[in-house]
PDB file of C-alpha atoms in Angstrom:
ATOM      1  CA  UNK A 519       0.000   0.000   0.000  1.00 50.00           C
ATOM      2  CA  UNK A 520       2.796   2.446   0.862  1.00 51.00           C
ATOM      3  CA  UNK A 521       4.567   1.460  -2.368  1.00 48.00           C
ATOM      4  CA  UNK A 522       1.441   2.344  -4.372  1.00 48.00           C
ATOM      5  CA  UNK A 523       1.264   5.767  -2.701  1.00 47.00           C
ATOM      6  CA  UNK A 524       4.923   6.428  -3.473  1.00 40.00           C
ATOM      7  CA  UNK A 525       4.360   5.471  -7.126  1.00 44.00           C
ATOM      8  CA  UNK A 526       1.318   7.743  -7.249  1.00 41.00           C
ATOM      9  CA  UNK A 527       3.285  10.657  -5.742  1.00 41.00           C
ATOM     10  CA  UNK A 528       6.111  10.141  -8.253  1.00 45.00           C
ATOM     11  CA  UNK A 529       3.564  10.079 -11.082  1.00 44.00           C
ATOM     12  CA  UNK A 530       1.913  13.294  -9.857  1.00 43.00           C
ATOM     13  CA  UNK A 531       5.293  14.990  -9.464  1.00 42.00           C
ATOM     14  CA  UNK A 532       6.188  14.077 -13.044  1.00 42.00           C
ATOM     15  CA  UNK A 533       2.945  15.649 -14.239  1.00 43.00           C
ATOM     16  CA  UNK A 534       4.004  18.907 -12.618  1.00 42.00           C
ATOM     17  CA  UNK A 535       7.571  18.807 -13.892  1.00 39.00           C
ATOM     18  CA  UNK A 536       8.989  21.336 -16.328  1.00 39.00           C
ATOM     19  CA  UNK A 537       8.881  18.781 -19.112  1.00 37.00           C
ATOM     20  CA  UNK A 538       5.138  18.424 -18.741  1.00 34.00           C
ATOM     21  CA  UNK A 539       4.679  22.200 -18.547  1.00 40.00           C
ATOM     22  CA  UNK A 540       6.690  22.541 -21.752  1.00 41.00           C
ATOM     23  CA  UNK A 541       4.435  20.023 -23.470  1.00 41.00           C
ATOM     24  CA  UNK A 542       1.294  22.022 -22.698  1.00 49.00           C
ATOM     25  CA  UNK A 543       2.757  25.173 -24.212  1.00 57.00           C
ATOM     26  CA  UNK A 544       4.337  27.207 -21.407  1.00 60.00           C
ATOM     27  CA  UNK A 545       8.069  27.760 -21.642  1.00 71.00           C
ATOM     28  CA  UNK A 546       9.961  29.160 -18.647  1.00 74.00           C
ATOM     29  CA  UNK A 547      12.035  31.391 -20.948  1.00 83.00           C
ATOM     30  CA  UNK A 548       8.808  33.232 -21.810  1.00 84.00           C
ATOM     31  CA  UNK A 549       9.019  34.891 -18.393  1.00 87.00           C
ATOM     32  CA  UNK A 550      12.356  36.501 -19.292  1.00 88.00           C
ATOM     33  CA  UNK A 551      11.037  37.495 -22.714  1.00 90.00           C
ATOM     34  CA  UNK A 552       8.003  39.301 -21.262  1.00 90.00           C
ATOM     35  CA  UNK A 553      10.129  40.912 -18.522  1.00 89.00           C
ATOM     36  CA  UNK A 554      12.521  42.341 -21.129  1.00 89.00           C
ATOM     37  CA  UNK A 555       9.630  43.714 -23.180  1.00 88.00           C
ATOM     38  CA  UNK A 556       8.118  45.465 -20.176  1.00 90.00           C
ATOM     39  CA  UNK A 557      11.403  47.209 -19.359  1.00 91.00           C
ATOM     40  CA  UNK A 558      11.038  49.327 -22.531  1.00 89.00           C
ATOM     41  CA  UNK A 559       7.552  50.594 -21.686  1.00 92.00           C
ATOM     42  CA  UNK A 560       6.920  54.274 -21.024  1.00 92.00           C
ATOM     43  CA  UNK A 561       3.851  55.494 -19.143  1.00 92.00           C
ATOM     44  CA  UNK A 562       1.956  58.734 -19.732  1.00 94.00           C
ATOM     45  CA  UNK A 563      -1.502  60.240 -19.467  1.00 96.00           C
ATOM     46  CA  UNK A 564      -3.812  59.931 -22.455  1.00 97.00           C
ATOM     47  CA  UNK A 565      -4.398  63.390 -23.942  1.00 97.00           C
ATOM     48  CA  UNK A 566      -7.296  62.783 -26.362  1.00 97.00           C
ATOM     49  CA  UNK A 567     -10.110  60.303 -26.817  1.00 97.00           C
ATOM     50  CA  UNK A 568      -8.884  57.248 -28.710  1.00 97.00           C
ATOM     51  CA  UNK A 569     -10.455  54.118 -30.195  1.00 97.00           C
ATOM     52  CA  UNK A 570      -8.747  50.765 -30.686  1.00 97.00           C
ATOM     53  CA  UNK A 571      -9.386  47.301 -32.045  1.00 97.00           C
ATOM     54  CA  UNK A 572      -8.550  45.022 -29.120  1.00 98.00           C
ATOM     55  CA  UNK A 573      -5.687  42.520 -29.451  1.00 97.00           C
ATOM     56  CA  UNK A 574      -5.232  41.515 -25.794  1.00 96.00           C
ATOM     57  CA  UNK A 575      -6.976  42.197 -22.495  1.00 96.00           C
ATOM     58  CA  UNK A 576      -5.320  41.388 -19.171  1.00 95.00           C
ATOM     59  CA  UNK A 577      -8.139  41.799 -16.664  1.00 94.00           C
ATOM     60  CA  UNK A 578      -8.194  43.949 -13.575  1.00 93.00           C
ATOM     61  CA  UNK A 579      -7.650  41.927 -10.446  1.00 89.00           C
ATOM     62  CA  UNK A 580      -6.867  41.773  -6.790  1.00 84.00           C
ATOM     63  CA  UNK A 581      -4.966  39.341  -4.598  1.00 82.00           C
ATOM     64  CA  UNK A 582      -4.908  40.004  -0.882  1.00 82.00           C
ATOM     65  CA  UNK A 583      -3.773  43.643  -0.495  1.00 79.00           C
ATOM     66  CA  UNK A 584      -2.347  43.933  -4.018  1.00 81.00           C
ATOM     67  CA  UNK A 585      -4.485  45.110  -6.908  1.00 85.00           C
ATOM     68  CA  UNK A 586      -3.798  45.862 -10.553  1.00 90.00           C
ATOM     69  CA  UNK A 587      -5.697  47.592 -13.366  1.00 94.00           C
ATOM     70  CA  UNK A 588      -6.878  46.353 -16.737  1.00 95.00           C
ATOM     71  CA  UNK A 589      -4.300  46.348 -19.504  1.00 96.00           C
ATOM     72  CA  UNK A 590      -5.642  46.664 -23.028  1.00 97.00           C
ATOM     73  CA  UNK A 591      -3.375  46.258 -26.042  1.00 97.00           C
ATOM     74  CA  UNK A 592      -4.876  47.358 -29.318  1.00 97.00           C
ATOM     75  CA  UNK A 593      -4.427  48.909 -32.728  1.00 97.00           C
ATOM     76  CA  UNK A 594      -5.476  52.516 -33.328  1.00 96.00           C
ATOM     77  CA  UNK A 595      -7.023  53.885 -36.519  1.00 94.00           C
ATOM     78  CA  UNK A 596      -3.483  55.002 -37.480  1.00 95.00           C
ATOM     79  CA  UNK A 597      -2.263  51.362 -37.154  1.00 95.00           C
ATOM     80  CA  UNK A 598      -0.230  52.089 -34.013  1.00 94.00           C
ATOM     81  CA  UNK A 599      -0.146  49.355 -31.378  1.00 95.00           C
ATOM     82  CA  UNK A 600      -0.555  50.846 -27.907  1.00 96.00           C
ATOM     83  CA  UNK A 601      -1.301  49.814 -24.358  1.00 97.00           C
ATOM     84  CA  UNK A 602      -4.019  51.394 -22.262  1.00 97.00           C
ATOM     85  CA  UNK A 603      -4.466  51.197 -18.501  1.00 96.00           C
ATOM     86  CA  UNK A 604      -7.989  51.391 -17.064  1.00 96.00           C
ATOM     87  CA  UNK A 605      -8.786  50.828 -13.407  1.00 93.00           C
ATOM     88  CA  UNK A 606     -12.559  50.905 -13.623  1.00 93.00           C
ATOM     89  CA  UNK A 607     -14.206  48.339 -15.857  1.00 93.00           C
ATOM     90  CA  UNK A 608     -14.826  44.824 -14.616  1.00 92.00           C
ATOM     91  CA  UNK A 609     -16.087  43.543 -17.952  1.00 94.00           C
ATOM     92  CA  UNK A 610     -13.935  41.083 -19.896  1.00 93.00           C
ATOM     93  CA  UNK A 611     -13.642  42.087 -23.550  1.00 95.00           C
ATOM     94  CA  UNK A 612     -12.988  39.794 -26.482  1.00 95.00           C
ATOM     95  CA  UNK A 613     -10.272  40.168 -29.091  1.00 96.00           C
ATOM     96  CA  UNK A 614     -11.299  42.398 -32.029  1.00 97.00           C
ATOM     97  CA  UNK A 615     -13.765  44.407 -29.904  1.00 96.00           C
ATOM     98  CA  UNK A 616     -13.869  48.110 -30.741  1.00 97.00           C
ATOM     99  CA  UNK A 617     -13.191  50.114 -27.580  1.00 98.00           C
ATOM    100  CA  UNK A 618     -13.006  53.838 -26.845  1.00 98.00           C
ATOM    101  CA  UNK A 619     -10.931  55.442 -24.096  1.00 98.00           C
ATOM    102  CA  UNK A 620     -10.939  58.953 -22.658  1.00 98.00           C
ATOM    103  CA  UNK A 621      -8.305  60.797 -20.617  1.00 98.00           C
ATOM    104  CA  UNK A 622      -8.509  60.285 -16.870  1.00 96.00           C
ATOM    105  CA  UNK A 623      -6.332  61.747 -14.115  1.00 93.00           C
ATOM    106  CA  UNK A 624      -4.896  59.035 -11.860  1.00 91.00           C
ATOM    107  CA  UNK A 625      -2.860  61.610  -9.930  1.00 89.00           C
ATOM    108  CA  UNK A 626       0.871  62.278  -9.706  1.00 89.00           C
ATOM    109  CA  UNK A 627       3.530  59.761 -10.702  1.00 86.00           C
ATOM    110  CA  UNK A 628       3.998  58.853  -7.036  1.00 85.00           C
ATOM    111  CA  UNK A 629       0.246  58.343  -6.574  1.00 85.00           C
ATOM    112  CA  UNK A 630       0.187  56.160  -9.683  1.00 84.00           C
ATOM    113  CA  UNK A 631       3.057  54.036  -8.380  1.00 79.00           C
ATOM    114  CA  UNK A 632       1.583  53.674  -4.887  1.00 78.00           C
ATOM    115  CA  UNK A 633      -1.986  53.260  -6.124  1.00 78.00           C
ATOM    116  CA  UNK A 634      -1.303  50.029  -7.986  1.00 77.00           C
ATOM    117  CA  UNK A 635      -1.797  51.380 -11.475  1.00 87.00           C
ATOM    118  CA  UNK A 636       0.833  49.181 -13.110  1.00 86.00           C
ATOM    119  CA  UNK A 637      -0.359  46.168 -15.098  1.00 89.00           C
ATOM    120  CA  UNK A 638       0.113  42.776 -13.506  1.00 86.00           C
ATOM    121  CA  UNK A 639       3.057  40.747 -14.828  1.00 87.00           C
ATOM    122  CA  UNK A 640       1.436  38.125 -17.055  1.00 87.00           C
ATOM    123  CA  UNK A 641       2.948  35.390 -19.196  1.00 88.00           C
ATOM    124  CA  UNK A 642       0.603  33.712 -21.646  1.00 88.00           C
ATOM    125  CA  UNK A 643       0.853  30.199 -23.057  1.00 85.00           C
ATOM    126  CA  UNK A 644       0.737  31.469 -26.631  1.00 86.00           C
ATOM    127  CA  UNK A 645       3.878  33.098 -28.029  1.00 86.00           C
ATOM    128  CA  UNK A 646       1.694  35.397 -30.141  1.00 89.00           C
ATOM    129  CA  UNK A 647       0.169  36.924 -27.016  1.00 91.00           C
ATOM    130  CA  UNK A 648       3.552  37.314 -25.310  1.00 90.00           C
ATOM    131  CA  UNK A 649       4.959  39.053 -28.404  1.00 92.00           C
ATOM    132  CA  UNK A 650       2.229  41.677 -28.081  1.00 94.00           C
ATOM    133  CA  UNK A 651       4.007  42.959 -24.966  1.00 93.00           C
ATOM    134  CA  UNK A 652       7.000  43.816 -27.170  1.00 92.00           C
ATOM    135  CA  UNK A 653       4.816  45.440 -29.809  1.00 93.00           C
ATOM    136  CA  UNK A 654       3.969  48.303 -27.460  1.00 94.00           C
ATOM    137  CA  UNK A 655       6.293  50.974 -26.153  1.00 92.00           C
ATOM    138  CA  UNK A 656       3.733  53.456 -24.814  1.00 91.00           C
ATOM    139  CA  UNK A 657       1.087  52.821 -22.170  1.00 95.00           C
ATOM    140  CA  UNK A 658      -1.533  55.413 -21.380  1.00 97.00           C
ATOM    141  CA  UNK A 659      -3.499  56.025 -18.193  1.00 96.00           C
ATOM    142  CA  UNK A 660      -7.135  56.460 -19.215  1.00 97.00           C
ATOM    143  CA  UNK A 661     -10.710  55.341 -18.683  1.00 97.00           C
ATOM    144  CA  UNK A 662     -12.676  52.992 -20.918  1.00 97.00           C
ATOM    145  CA  UNK A 663     -16.083  54.206 -22.015  1.00 94.00           C
ATOM    146  CA  UNK A 664     -18.314  51.206 -21.295  1.00 72.00           C
ATOM    147  CA  UNK A 665     -21.040  50.767 -23.849  1.00 62.00           C
TER     148      UNK A 665
END
């Protein structure tokens, strides 16, 4: 009986090993890739109303005392790929949705840093989604106009 439990534990451990994770699509090196992309981001306040076609939406969330805003990555009418930070909507939007954002004052740079207005660090299973983090250089603080 103890032997069977040991075999079961070894089997379960192998399911959780890096080799198994690799097989389902997540590669540990993706973490470094996304981290390097994020280091090039610049943050500023949105100045004018803007509309995008959505490419990626990392939802707003909270864990214990830490919270983070929505991150939207999309293409503008001028074919620029940008990131937009919204701390209000709780709706999950689908890829290719048309969304409109307006300027919103989140406060000073210190208030933004202390208020948790940085997107959560996310690594996706699909390389295409992770590459979107490198396609943006500018992120804008704003508010989504919910329709």
